[in-house]
Short mmCIF file of C-alpha atoms in Angstrom, two decimals:
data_model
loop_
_atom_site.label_atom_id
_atom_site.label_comp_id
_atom_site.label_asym_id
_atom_site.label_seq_id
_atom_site.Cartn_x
_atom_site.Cartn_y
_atom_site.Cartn_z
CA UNK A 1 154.03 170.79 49.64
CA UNK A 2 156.98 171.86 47.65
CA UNK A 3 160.38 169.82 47.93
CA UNK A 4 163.19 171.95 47.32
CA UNK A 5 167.33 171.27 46.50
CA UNK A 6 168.69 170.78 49.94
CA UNK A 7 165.58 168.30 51.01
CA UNK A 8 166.58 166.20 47.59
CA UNK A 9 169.98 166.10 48.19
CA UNK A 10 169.52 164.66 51.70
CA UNK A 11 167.11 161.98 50.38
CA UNK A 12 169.77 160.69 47.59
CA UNK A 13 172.37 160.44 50.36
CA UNK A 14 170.13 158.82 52.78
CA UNK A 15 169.52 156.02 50.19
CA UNK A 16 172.97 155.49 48.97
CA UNK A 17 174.13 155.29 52.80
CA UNK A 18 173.29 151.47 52.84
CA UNK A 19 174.50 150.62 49.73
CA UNK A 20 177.52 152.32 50.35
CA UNK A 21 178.01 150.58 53.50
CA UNK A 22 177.10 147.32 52.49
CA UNK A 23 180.07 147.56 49.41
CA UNK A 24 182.69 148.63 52.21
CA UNK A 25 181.73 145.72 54.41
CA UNK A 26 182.40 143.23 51.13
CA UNK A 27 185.07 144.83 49.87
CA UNK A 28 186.86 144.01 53.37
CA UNK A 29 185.47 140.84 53.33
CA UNK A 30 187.54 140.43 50.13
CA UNK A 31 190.56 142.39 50.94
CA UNK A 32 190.54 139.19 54.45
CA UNK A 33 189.93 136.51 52.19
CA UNK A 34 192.68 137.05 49.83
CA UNK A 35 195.22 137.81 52.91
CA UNK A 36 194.04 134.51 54.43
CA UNK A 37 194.67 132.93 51.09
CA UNK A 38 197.63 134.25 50.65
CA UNK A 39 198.55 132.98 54.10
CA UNK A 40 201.15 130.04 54.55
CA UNK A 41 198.98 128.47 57.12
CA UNK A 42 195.57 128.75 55.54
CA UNK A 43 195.42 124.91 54.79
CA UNK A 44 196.04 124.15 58.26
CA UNK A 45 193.67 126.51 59.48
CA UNK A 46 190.66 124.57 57.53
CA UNK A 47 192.46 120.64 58.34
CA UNK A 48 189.65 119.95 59.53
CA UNK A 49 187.46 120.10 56.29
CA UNK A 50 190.53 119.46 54.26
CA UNK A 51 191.99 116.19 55.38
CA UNK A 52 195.63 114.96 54.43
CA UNK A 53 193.85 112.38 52.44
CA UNK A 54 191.86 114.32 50.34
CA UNK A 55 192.99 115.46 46.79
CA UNK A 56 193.27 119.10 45.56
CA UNK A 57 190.73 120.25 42.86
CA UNK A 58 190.86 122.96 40.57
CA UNK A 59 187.93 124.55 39.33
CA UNK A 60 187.37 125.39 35.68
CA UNK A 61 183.83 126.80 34.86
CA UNK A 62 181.04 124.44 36.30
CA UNK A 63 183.31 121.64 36.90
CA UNK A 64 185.79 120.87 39.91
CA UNK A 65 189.01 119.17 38.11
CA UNK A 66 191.16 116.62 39.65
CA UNK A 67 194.93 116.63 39.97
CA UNK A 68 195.43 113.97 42.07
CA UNK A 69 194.28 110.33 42.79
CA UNK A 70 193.68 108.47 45.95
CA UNK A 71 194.49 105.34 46.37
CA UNK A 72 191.24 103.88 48.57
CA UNK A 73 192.81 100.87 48.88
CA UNK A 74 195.60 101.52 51.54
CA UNK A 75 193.19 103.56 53.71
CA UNK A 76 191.70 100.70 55.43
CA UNK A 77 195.42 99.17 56.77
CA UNK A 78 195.48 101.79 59.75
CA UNK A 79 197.67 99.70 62.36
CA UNK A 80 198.51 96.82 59.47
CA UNK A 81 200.07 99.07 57.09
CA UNK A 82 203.54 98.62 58.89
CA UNK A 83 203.38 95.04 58.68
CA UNK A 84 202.41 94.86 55.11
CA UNK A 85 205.22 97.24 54.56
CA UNK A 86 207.71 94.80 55.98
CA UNK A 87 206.84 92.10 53.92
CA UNK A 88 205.75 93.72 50.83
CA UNK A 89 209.74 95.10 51.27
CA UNK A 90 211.37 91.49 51.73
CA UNK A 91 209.62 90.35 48.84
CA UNK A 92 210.71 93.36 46.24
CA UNK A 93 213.95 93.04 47.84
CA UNK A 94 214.19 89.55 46.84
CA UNK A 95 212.60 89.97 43.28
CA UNK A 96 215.13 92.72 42.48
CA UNK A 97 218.36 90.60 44.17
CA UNK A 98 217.33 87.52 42.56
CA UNK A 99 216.78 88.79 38.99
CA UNK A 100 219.62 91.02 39.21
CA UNK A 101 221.80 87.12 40.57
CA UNK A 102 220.85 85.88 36.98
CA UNK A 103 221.30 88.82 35.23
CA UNK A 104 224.74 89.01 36.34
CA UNK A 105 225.54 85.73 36.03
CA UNK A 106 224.14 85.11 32.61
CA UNK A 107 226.43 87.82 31.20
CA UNK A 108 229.53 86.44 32.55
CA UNK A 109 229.47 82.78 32.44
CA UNK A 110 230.79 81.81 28.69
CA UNK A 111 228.94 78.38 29.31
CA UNK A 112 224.85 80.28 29.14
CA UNK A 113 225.57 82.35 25.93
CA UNK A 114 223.16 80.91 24.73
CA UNK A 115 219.35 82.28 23.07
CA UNK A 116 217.76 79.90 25.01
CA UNK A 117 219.68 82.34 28.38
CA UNK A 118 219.82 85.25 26.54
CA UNK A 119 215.98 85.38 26.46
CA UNK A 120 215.96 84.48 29.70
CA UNK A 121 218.79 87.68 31.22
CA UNK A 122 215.85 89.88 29.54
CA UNK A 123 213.13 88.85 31.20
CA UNK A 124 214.82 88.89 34.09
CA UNK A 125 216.48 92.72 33.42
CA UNK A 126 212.90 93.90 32.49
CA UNK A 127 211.03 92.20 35.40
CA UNK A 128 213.18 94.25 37.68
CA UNK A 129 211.69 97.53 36.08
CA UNK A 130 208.28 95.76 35.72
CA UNK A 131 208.03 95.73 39.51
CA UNK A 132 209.94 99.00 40.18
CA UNK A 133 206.97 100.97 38.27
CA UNK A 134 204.33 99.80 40.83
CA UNK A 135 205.69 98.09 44.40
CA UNK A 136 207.79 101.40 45.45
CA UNK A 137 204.49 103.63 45.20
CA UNK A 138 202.76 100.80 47.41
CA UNK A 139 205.13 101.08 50.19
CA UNK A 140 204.94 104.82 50.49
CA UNK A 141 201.17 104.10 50.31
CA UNK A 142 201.29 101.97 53.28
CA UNK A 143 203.28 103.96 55.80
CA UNK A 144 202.55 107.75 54.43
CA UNK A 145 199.83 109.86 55.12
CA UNK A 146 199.50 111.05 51.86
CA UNK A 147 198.35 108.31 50.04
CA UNK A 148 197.90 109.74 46.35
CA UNK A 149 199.54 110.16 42.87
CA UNK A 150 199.57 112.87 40.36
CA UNK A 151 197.75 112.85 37.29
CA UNK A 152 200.65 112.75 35.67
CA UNK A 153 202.53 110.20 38.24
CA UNK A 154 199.48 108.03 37.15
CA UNK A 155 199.81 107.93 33.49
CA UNK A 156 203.19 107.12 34.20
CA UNK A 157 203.18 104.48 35.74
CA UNK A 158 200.03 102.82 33.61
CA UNK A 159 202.42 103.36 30.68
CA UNK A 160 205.57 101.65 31.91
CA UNK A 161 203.26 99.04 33.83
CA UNK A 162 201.70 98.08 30.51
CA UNK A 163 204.86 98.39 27.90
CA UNK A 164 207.15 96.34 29.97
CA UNK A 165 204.64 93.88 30.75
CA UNK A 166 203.75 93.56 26.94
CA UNK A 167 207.68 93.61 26.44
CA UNK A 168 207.98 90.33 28.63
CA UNK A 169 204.95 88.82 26.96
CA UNK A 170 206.73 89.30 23.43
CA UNK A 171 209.74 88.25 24.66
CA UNK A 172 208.20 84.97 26.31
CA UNK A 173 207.14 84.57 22.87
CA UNK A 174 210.72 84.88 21.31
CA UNK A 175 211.36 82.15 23.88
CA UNK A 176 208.87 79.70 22.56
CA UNK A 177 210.35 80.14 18.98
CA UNK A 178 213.54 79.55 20.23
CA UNK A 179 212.18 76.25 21.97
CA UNK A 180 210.47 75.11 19.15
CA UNK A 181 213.45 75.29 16.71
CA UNK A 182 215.68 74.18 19.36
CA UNK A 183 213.68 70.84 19.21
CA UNK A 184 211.77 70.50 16.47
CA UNK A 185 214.77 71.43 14.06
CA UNK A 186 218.06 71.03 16.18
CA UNK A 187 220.17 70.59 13.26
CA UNK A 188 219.25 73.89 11.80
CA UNK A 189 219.14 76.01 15.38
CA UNK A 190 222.84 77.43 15.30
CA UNK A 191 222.17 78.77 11.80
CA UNK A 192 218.49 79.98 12.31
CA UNK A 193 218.69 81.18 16.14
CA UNK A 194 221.78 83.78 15.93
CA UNK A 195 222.77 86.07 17.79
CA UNK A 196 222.00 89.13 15.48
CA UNK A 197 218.70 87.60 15.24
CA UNK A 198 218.18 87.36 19.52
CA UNK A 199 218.99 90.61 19.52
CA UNK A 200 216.27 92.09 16.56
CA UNK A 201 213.60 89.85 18.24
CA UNK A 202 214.72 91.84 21.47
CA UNK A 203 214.55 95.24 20.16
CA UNK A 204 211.33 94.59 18.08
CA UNK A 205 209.69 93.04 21.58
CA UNK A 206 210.52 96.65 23.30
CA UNK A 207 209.29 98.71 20.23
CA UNK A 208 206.15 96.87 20.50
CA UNK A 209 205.50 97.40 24.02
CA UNK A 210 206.82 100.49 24.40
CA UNK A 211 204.84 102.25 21.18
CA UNK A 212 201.34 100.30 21.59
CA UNK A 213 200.94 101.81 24.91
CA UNK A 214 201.86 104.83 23.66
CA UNK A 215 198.08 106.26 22.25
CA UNK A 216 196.01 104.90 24.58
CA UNK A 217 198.10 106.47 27.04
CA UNK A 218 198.21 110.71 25.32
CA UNK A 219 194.34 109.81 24.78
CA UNK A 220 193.73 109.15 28.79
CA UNK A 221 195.52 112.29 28.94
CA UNK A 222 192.96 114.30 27.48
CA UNK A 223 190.16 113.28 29.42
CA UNK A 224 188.81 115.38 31.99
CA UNK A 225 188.59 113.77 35.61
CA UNK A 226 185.87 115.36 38.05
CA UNK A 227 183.61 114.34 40.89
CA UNK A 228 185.40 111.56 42.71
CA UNK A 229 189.42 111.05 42.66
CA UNK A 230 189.24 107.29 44.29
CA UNK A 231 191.54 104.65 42.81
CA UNK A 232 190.07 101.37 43.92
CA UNK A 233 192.69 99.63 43.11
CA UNK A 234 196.58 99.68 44.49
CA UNK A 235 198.35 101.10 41.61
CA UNK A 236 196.77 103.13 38.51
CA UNK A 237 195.47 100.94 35.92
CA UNK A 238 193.10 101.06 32.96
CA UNK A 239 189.45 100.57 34.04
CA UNK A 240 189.96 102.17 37.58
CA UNK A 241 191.31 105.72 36.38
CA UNK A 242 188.84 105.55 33.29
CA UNK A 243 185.87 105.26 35.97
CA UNK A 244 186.68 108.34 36.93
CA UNK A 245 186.65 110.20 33.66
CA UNK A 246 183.89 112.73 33.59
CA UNK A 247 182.95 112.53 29.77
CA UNK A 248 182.34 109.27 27.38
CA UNK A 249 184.78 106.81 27.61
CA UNK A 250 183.31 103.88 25.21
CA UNK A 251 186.09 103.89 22.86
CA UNK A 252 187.80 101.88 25.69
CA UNK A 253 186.11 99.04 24.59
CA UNK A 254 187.78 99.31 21.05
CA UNK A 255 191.36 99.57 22.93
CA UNK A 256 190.41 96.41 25.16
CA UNK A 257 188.93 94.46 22.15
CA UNK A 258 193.14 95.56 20.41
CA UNK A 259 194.64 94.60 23.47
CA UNK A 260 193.01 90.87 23.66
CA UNK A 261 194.21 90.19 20.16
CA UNK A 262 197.63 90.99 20.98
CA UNK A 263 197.79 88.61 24.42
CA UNK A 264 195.13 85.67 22.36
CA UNK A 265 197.70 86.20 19.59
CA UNK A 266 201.05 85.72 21.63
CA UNK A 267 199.03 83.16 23.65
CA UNK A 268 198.20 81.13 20.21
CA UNK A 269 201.53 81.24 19.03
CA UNK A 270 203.20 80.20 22.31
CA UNK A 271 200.80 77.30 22.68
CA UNK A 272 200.86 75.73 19.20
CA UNK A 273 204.82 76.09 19.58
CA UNK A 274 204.49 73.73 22.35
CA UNK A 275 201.98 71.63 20.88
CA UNK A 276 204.72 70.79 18.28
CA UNK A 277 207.31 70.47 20.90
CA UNK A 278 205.46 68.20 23.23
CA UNK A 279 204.21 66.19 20.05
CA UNK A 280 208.06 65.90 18.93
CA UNK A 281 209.33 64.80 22.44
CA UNK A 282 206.74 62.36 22.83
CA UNK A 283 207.97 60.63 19.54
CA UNK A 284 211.65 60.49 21.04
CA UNK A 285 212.04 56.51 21.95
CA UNK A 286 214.31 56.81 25.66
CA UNK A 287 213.44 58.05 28.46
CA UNK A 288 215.98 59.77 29.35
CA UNK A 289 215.94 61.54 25.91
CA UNK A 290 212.91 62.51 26.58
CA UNK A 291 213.70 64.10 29.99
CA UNK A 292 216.23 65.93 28.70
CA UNK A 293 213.91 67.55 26.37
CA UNK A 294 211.28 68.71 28.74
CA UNK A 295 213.40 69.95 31.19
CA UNK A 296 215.06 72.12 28.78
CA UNK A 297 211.76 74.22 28.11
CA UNK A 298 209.72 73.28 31.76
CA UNK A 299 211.20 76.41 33.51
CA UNK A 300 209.57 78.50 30.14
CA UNK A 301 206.61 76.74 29.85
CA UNK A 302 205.65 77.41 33.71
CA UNK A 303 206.81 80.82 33.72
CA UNK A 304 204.33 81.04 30.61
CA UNK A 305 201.06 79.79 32.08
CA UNK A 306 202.01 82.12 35.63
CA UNK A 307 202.61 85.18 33.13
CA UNK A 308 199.20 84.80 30.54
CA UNK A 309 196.92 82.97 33.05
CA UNK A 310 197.61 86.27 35.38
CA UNK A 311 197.28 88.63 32.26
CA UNK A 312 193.88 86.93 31.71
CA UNK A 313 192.20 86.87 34.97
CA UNK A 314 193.10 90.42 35.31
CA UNK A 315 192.24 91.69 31.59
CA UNK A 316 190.53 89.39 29.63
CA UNK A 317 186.76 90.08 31.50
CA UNK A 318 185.18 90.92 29.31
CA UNK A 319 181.56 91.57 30.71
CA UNK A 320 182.51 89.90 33.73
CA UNK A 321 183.01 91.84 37.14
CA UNK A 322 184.41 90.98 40.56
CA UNK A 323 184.20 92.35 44.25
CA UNK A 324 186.51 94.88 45.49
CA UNK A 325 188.02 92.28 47.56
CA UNK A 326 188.93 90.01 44.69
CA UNK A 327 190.10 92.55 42.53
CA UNK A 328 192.57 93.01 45.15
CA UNK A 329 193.83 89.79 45.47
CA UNK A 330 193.74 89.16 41.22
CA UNK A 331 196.32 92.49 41.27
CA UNK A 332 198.67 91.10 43.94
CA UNK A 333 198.87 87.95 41.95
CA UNK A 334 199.62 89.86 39.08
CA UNK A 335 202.06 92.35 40.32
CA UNK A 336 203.66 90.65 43.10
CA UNK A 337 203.38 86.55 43.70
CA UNK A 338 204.03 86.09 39.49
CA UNK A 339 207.32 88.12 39.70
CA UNK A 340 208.29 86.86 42.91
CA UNK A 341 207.81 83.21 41.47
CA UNK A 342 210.05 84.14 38.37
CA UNK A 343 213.48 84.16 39.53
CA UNK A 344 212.84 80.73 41.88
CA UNK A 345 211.66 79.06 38.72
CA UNK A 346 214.59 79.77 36.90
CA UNK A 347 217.20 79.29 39.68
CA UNK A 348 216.11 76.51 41.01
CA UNK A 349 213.99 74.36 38.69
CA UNK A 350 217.98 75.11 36.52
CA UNK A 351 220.23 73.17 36.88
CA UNK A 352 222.72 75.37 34.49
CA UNK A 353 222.07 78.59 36.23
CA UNK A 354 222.56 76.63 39.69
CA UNK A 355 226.03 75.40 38.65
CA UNK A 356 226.85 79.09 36.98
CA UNK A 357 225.72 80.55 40.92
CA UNK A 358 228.01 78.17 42.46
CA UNK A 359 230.65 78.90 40.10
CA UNK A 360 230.07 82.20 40.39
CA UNK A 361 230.67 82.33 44.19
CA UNK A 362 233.10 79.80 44.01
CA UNK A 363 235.16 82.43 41.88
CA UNK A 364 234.54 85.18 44.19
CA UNK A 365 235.76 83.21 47.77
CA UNK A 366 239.24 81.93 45.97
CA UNK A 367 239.51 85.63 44.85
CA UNK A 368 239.19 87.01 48.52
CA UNK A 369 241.17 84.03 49.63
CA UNK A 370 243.79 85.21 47.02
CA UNK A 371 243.30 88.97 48.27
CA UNK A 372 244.25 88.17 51.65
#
């Protein structure tokens, strides 16, 4: 049987016809993919595999990527999350109006220029940041939809979290100095606590908290987050966004181990300042003398134990590890109830600051009165 030219040429067409076919039918599959892609309303079209809640992913080679972190935390409210909002509101309100009050009236009344109240209108000016860098995100958490933060949002806020809180712990330590040399050397204080010297122990707090952060903070950067984006936790911290690092992350333990010294250091020096000053008060024969010391450093010393027995629930673990639930309630202590607590300790366990409020609104009703 002889196959000739024509019979050939009909077989090569007859197998190419699927093939052919088959690459038309994909390459319109493509050409509708990339116009629904392309499409402004493609997201909404697949809501119901892509929920509001759930974070977008890039992909690079095997891996998916995160870009965005979910805050697990605030998902369980539902009907709540309005009236956490509420009071979660009142109280930043209050933190921000009360440490702004003595803020204000530190700086004008003649009678608290003082280091003792200098020390004291900086904690109060950086607890108002300290605050602002984590309760605002929580109240969009609790009444939006979208209840997640940038990569770069996060890092953020972990690195203003952590340098103004180390700020405040320095400066808390400035304070104890301050104390200690206040009591334990009065005659020397005006000479040894000036003002040029208040205001390099200020600046040398803020370089300290604001450049120790700083590495820890580019090296998070670097790390590649895949798999899961789920904070559990209500703002971004440490351990929780390092949990979700898709590569080794034991040199964390070397940056925990750093970050212990410095609170156990600032801690030790704090404590043996009071030591002293409690050992130097006690020698004082009245009792009114004595009195008059204590309550010149109580409002510092309680401040002090809220501030590092927070800092070491919440950091100083070690190997230890606690339920969700707890965690939780350690990081409200932390972020909220200490820096609510602040600005009530020093208003009203002060009798100075008191008197400068009243004077202060004293001022301002002759004033109006004066106005009118």
């Amino acid at each position: 049987m002889s196959i000739g030219c024509d019979d050939i040429e009909t077989l090569i067409r007859g197998a190419q016809g699927p093939t052919i076919s088959l690459s038309n039918r994909l390459q319109k599959r493509v050409k509708s993919f990339s116009v629904y892609n392309n499409h402004p309303n493609s997201r909404t079209f697949l809501s119901p595999f892509f929920p509001s809640q759930i974070t977008p992913f890039i992909a690079s080679g095997n891996q998916t990527m995160v870009t965005e972190f979910l805050f697990s935390m605030f998902l369980h409210l539902h009907e709540r999350g309005l009236l956490f909002f509420i009071l979660l509101l009142l109280i930043y309100g209050f933190i921000i109006i009360g440490n702004l009050v003595i803020f204000i009236v530190i700086q004008l009344d003649i009678a608290l220029h003082t280091p003792m109240y200098f020390f004291i209108s900086v904690l109060s000016f950086l607890e108002i940041w300290y605050t602002t860098t984590t309760i605002p995100k929580m109240l969009c958490n609790l009444v939006s939809e979208q209840k997640t933060i940038s990569l770069a949002g996060c890092l953020m806020q972990m690195y203003f979290f952590h340098s103004l809180g180390i700020t405040e712990g320095c400066v808390l330590t400035a304070m104890a100095i301050d104390r200690y040399v206040a009591i334990c050397n009065p005659l020397h204080y005006p000479t040894i606590m000036t003002s040029n010297l208040c205001i390099q122990l200020t600046t040398g707090s803020c370089l300290c908290g604001f450049l120790l952060v700083l590495p820890e903070i580019a090296w998070i950067a670097t790390l590649p987050f895949c798999g899961s984006n789920e904070i559990r936790q209500i703002f971004c911290d440490f351990t929780p966004v390092l949990s979700l690092a898709c590569t080794d992350t034991s040199l964390m333990v070397i940056v925990d181990a750093i970050h212990a010294v410095e609170i156990l250091s600032s801690f030790l020096v704090i404590a043996l300042s009071y030591i002293q000053i409690i050992m130097v008060i006690l020698r004082i024969p009245s009792a009114e003398g004595r009195q008059k010391a204590f309550s010149t450093c109580a409002a510092h010393l309680a401040v002090f134990l809220l501030f590092f027995g927070s800092v070491a629930v919440m950091y100083l673990r070690f190997s230890a590890t606690y339920s969700v639930f707890w965690d939780t309630v350690i990081a409200v202590t932390f972020v909220i109830l200490a820096p609510l607590l602040n600005p009530i300790i020093y208003s009203l366990r002060n009798k100075d600051i008191k008197n400068a409020i009243e004077r202060l609104f004293c001022y301002q009703k002759r004033a109006g009165r004066v106005g009118r």
